[in-house]
PDB file of C-alpha atoms in Angstrom:
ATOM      1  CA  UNK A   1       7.889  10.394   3.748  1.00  0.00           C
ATOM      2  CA  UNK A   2       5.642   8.512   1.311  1.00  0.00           C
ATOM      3  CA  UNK A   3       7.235   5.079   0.940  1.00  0.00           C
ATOM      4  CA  UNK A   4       6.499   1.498  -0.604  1.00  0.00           C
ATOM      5  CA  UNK A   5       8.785  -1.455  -0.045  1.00  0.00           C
ATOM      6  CA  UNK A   6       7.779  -4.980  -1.681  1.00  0.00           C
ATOM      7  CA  UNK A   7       9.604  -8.405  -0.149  1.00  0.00           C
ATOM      8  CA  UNK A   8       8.898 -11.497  -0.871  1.00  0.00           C
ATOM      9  CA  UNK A   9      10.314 -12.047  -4.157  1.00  0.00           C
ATOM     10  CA  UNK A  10      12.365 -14.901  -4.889  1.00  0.00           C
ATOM     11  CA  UNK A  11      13.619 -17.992  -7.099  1.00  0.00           C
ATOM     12  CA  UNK A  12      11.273 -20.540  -7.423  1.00  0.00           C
ATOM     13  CA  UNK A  13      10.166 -23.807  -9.528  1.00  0.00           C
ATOM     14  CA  UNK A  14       7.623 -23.863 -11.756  1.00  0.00           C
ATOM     15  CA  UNK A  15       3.628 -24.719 -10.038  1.00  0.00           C
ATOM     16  CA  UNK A  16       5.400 -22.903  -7.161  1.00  0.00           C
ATOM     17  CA  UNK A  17       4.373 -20.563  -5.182  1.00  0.00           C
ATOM     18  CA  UNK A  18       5.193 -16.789  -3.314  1.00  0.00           C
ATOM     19  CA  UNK A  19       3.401 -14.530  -1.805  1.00  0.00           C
ATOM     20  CA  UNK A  20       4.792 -10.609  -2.227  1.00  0.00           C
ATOM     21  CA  UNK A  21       4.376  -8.678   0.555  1.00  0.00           C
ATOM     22  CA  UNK A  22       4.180  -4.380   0.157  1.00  0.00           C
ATOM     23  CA  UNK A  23       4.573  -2.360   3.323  1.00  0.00           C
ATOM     24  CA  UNK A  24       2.896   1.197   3.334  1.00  0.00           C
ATOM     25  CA  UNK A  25       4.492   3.838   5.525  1.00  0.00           C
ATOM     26  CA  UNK A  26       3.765   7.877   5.310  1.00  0.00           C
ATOM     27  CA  UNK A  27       0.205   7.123   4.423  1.00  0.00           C
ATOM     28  CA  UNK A  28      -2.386   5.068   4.717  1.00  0.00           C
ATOM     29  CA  UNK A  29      -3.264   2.389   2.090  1.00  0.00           C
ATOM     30  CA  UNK A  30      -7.193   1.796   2.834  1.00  0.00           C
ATOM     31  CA  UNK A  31      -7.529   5.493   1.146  1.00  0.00           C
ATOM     32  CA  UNK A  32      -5.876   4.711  -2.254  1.00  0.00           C
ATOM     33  CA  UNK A  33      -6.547   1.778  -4.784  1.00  0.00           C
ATOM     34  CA  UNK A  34      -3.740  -0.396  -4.839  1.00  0.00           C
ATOM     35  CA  UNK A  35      -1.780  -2.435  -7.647  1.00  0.00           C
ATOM     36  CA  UNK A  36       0.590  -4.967  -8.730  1.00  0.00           C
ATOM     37  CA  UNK A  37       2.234  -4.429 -12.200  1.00  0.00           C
ATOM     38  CA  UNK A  38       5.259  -6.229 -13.352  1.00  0.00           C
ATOM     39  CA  UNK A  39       7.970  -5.850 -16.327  1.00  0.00           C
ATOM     40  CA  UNK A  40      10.296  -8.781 -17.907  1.00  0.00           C
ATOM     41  CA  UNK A  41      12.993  -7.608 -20.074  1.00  0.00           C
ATOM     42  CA  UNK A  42      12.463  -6.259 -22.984  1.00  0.00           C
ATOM     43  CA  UNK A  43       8.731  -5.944 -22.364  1.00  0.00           C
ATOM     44  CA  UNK A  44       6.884  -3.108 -21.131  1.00  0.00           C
ATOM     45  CA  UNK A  45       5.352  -2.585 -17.497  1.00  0.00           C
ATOM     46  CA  UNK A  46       1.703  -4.530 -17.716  1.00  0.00           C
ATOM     47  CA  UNK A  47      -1.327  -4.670 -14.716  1.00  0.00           C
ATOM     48  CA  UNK A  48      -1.235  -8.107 -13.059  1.00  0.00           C
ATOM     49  CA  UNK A  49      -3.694  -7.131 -10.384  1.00  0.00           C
ATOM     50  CA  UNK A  50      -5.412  -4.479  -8.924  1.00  0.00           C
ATOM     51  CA  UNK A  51      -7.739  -3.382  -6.248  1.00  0.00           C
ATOM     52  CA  UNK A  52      -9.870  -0.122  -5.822  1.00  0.00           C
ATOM     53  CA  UNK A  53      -9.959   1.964  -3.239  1.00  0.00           C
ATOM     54  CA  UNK A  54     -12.004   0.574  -0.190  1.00  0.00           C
ATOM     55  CA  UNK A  55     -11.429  -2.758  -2.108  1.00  0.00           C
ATOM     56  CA  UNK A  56     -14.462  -1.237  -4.430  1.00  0.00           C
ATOM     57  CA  UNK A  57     -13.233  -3.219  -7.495  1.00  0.00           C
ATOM     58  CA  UNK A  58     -10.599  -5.886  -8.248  1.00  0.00           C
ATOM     59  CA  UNK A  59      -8.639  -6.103 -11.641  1.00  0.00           C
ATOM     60  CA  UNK A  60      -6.481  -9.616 -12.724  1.00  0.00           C
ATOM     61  CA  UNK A  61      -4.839  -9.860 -16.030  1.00  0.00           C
ATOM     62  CA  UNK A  62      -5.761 -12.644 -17.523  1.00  0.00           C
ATOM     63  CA  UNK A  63      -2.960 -14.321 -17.912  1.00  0.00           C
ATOM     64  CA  UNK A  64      -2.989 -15.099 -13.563  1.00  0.00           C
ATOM     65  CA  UNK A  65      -6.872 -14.846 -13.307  1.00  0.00           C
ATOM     66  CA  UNK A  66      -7.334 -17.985 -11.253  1.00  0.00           C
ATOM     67  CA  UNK A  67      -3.853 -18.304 -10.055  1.00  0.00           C
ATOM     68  CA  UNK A  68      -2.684 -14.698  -8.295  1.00  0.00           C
ATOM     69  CA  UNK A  69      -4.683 -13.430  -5.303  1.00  0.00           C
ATOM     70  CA  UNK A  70      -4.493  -9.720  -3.963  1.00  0.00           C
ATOM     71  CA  UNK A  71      -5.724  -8.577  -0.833  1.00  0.00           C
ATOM     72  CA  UNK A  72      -5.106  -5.453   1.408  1.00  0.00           C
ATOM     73  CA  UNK A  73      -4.445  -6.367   5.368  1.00  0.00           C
ATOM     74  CA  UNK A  74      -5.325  -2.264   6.771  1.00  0.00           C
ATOM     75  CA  UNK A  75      -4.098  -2.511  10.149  1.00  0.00           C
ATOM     76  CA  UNK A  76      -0.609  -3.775   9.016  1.00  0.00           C
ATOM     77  CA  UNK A  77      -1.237  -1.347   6.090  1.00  0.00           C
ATOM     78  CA  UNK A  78       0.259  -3.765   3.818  1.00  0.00           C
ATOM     79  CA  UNK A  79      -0.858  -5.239   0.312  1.00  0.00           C
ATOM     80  CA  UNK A  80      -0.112  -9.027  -0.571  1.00  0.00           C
ATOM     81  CA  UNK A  81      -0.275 -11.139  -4.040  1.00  0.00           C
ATOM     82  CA  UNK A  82      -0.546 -14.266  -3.312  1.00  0.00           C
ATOM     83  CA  UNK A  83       1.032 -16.616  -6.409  1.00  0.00           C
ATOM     84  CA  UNK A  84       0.351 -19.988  -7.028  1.00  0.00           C
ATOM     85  CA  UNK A  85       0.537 -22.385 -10.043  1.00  0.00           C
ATOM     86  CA  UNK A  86       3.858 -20.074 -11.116  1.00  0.00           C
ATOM     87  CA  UNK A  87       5.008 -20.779 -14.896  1.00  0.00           C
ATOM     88  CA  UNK A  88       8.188 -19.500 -16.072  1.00  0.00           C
ATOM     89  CA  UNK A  89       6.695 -16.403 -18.327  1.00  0.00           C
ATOM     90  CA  UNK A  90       5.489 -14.939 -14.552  1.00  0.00           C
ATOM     91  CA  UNK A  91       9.218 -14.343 -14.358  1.00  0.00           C
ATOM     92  CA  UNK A  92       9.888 -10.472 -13.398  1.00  0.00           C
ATOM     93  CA  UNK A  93      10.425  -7.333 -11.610  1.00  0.00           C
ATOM     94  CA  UNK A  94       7.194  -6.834  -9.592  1.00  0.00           C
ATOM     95  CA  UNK A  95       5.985  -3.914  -8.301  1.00  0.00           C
ATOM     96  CA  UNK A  96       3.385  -2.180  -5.813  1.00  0.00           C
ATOM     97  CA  UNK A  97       2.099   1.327  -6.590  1.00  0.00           C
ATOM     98  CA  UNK A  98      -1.135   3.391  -4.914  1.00  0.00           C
ATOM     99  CA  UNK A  99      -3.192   5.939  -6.098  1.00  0.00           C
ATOM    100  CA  UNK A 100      -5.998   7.346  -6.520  1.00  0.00           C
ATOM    101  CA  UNK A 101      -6.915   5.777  -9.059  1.00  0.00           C
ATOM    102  CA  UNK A 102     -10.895   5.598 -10.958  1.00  0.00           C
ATOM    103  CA  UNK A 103     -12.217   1.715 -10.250  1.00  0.00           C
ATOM    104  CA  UNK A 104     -12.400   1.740 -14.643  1.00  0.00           C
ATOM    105  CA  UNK A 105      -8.300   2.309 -14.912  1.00  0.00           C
ATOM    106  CA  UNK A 106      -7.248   0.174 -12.257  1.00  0.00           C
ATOM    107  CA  UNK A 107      -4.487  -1.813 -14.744  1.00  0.00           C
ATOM    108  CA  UNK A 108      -3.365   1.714 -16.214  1.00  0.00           C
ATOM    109  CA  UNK A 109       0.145   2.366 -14.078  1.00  0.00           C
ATOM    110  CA  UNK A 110       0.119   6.368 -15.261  1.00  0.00           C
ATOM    111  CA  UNK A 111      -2.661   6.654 -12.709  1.00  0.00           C
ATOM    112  CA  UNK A 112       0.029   5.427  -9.949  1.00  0.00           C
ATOM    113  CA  UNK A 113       1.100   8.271  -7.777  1.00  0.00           C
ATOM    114  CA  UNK A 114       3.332   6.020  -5.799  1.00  0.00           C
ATOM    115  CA  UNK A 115       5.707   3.181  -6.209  1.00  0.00           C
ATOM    116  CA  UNK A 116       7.969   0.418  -4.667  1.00  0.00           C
ATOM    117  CA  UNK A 117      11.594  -0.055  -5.619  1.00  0.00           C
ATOM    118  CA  UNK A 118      10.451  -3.228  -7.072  1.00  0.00           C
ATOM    119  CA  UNK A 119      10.966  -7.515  -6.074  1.00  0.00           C
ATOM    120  CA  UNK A 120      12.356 -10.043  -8.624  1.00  0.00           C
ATOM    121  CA  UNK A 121      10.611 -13.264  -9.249  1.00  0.00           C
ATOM    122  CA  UNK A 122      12.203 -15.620 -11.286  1.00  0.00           C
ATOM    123  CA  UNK A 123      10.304 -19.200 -12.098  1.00  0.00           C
ATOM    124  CA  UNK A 124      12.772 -21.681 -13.524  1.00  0.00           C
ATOM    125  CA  UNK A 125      13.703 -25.079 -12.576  1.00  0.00           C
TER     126      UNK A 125
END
């Protein structure tokens, strides 16, 4: 079975930081492009980052460019976003998805075969 399951998630203050973990099992991730998308209520699902397949191409919204990391660790077959600087509006459900996905559509979740049940980050003081 084909399965994603993010940890990690988590209150914290704001300038904080977290780093999501997403465990692959069923597949393996090095084969698909990767992704982290998120959705605050009453908003809809958006690309925070994303990484191709082979780690080909990398994608950040800019709203974290300088302050979210991904990376891909292959023999645990996990995916990570590391978080730093956190400001309240980063305050959501996150989730991990993997596909095969074309490097120019990396932020576009349709292209997302597979997803995670999904981690809550909240950034409040």
């Amino acid at each position: 079975q084909l399965q994603l399951v993010e940890s990690g998630g988590g209150l914290v203050q704001p300038g904080g930081s977290l780093r999501l973990s997403c465990a692959a099992s069923g597949f393996t991730l090095d084969y698909y492009a990767i992704g982290w998308f998120r959705q605050a209520p009453g908003k809809e699902r958006e690309g925070v980052s994303c990484m191709g397949i082979s780690d080909s191409s990398t994608y950040y919204a800019d709203s974290v460019k300088g302050r979210f990391t991904i990376s891909r660790d292959n023999a645990e077959n996990t995916v990570y976003l590391q978080m730093n600087s956190l400001k309240p509006e980063d305050t959501a459900v996150y989730y991990c998805a993997a596909g095969w996905v074309p490097s120019g559509s990396l932020d576009d979740s349709r292209e997302y075969a597979y997803w995670g049940q999904g981690t809550q980050v909240t950034v409040s003081s």
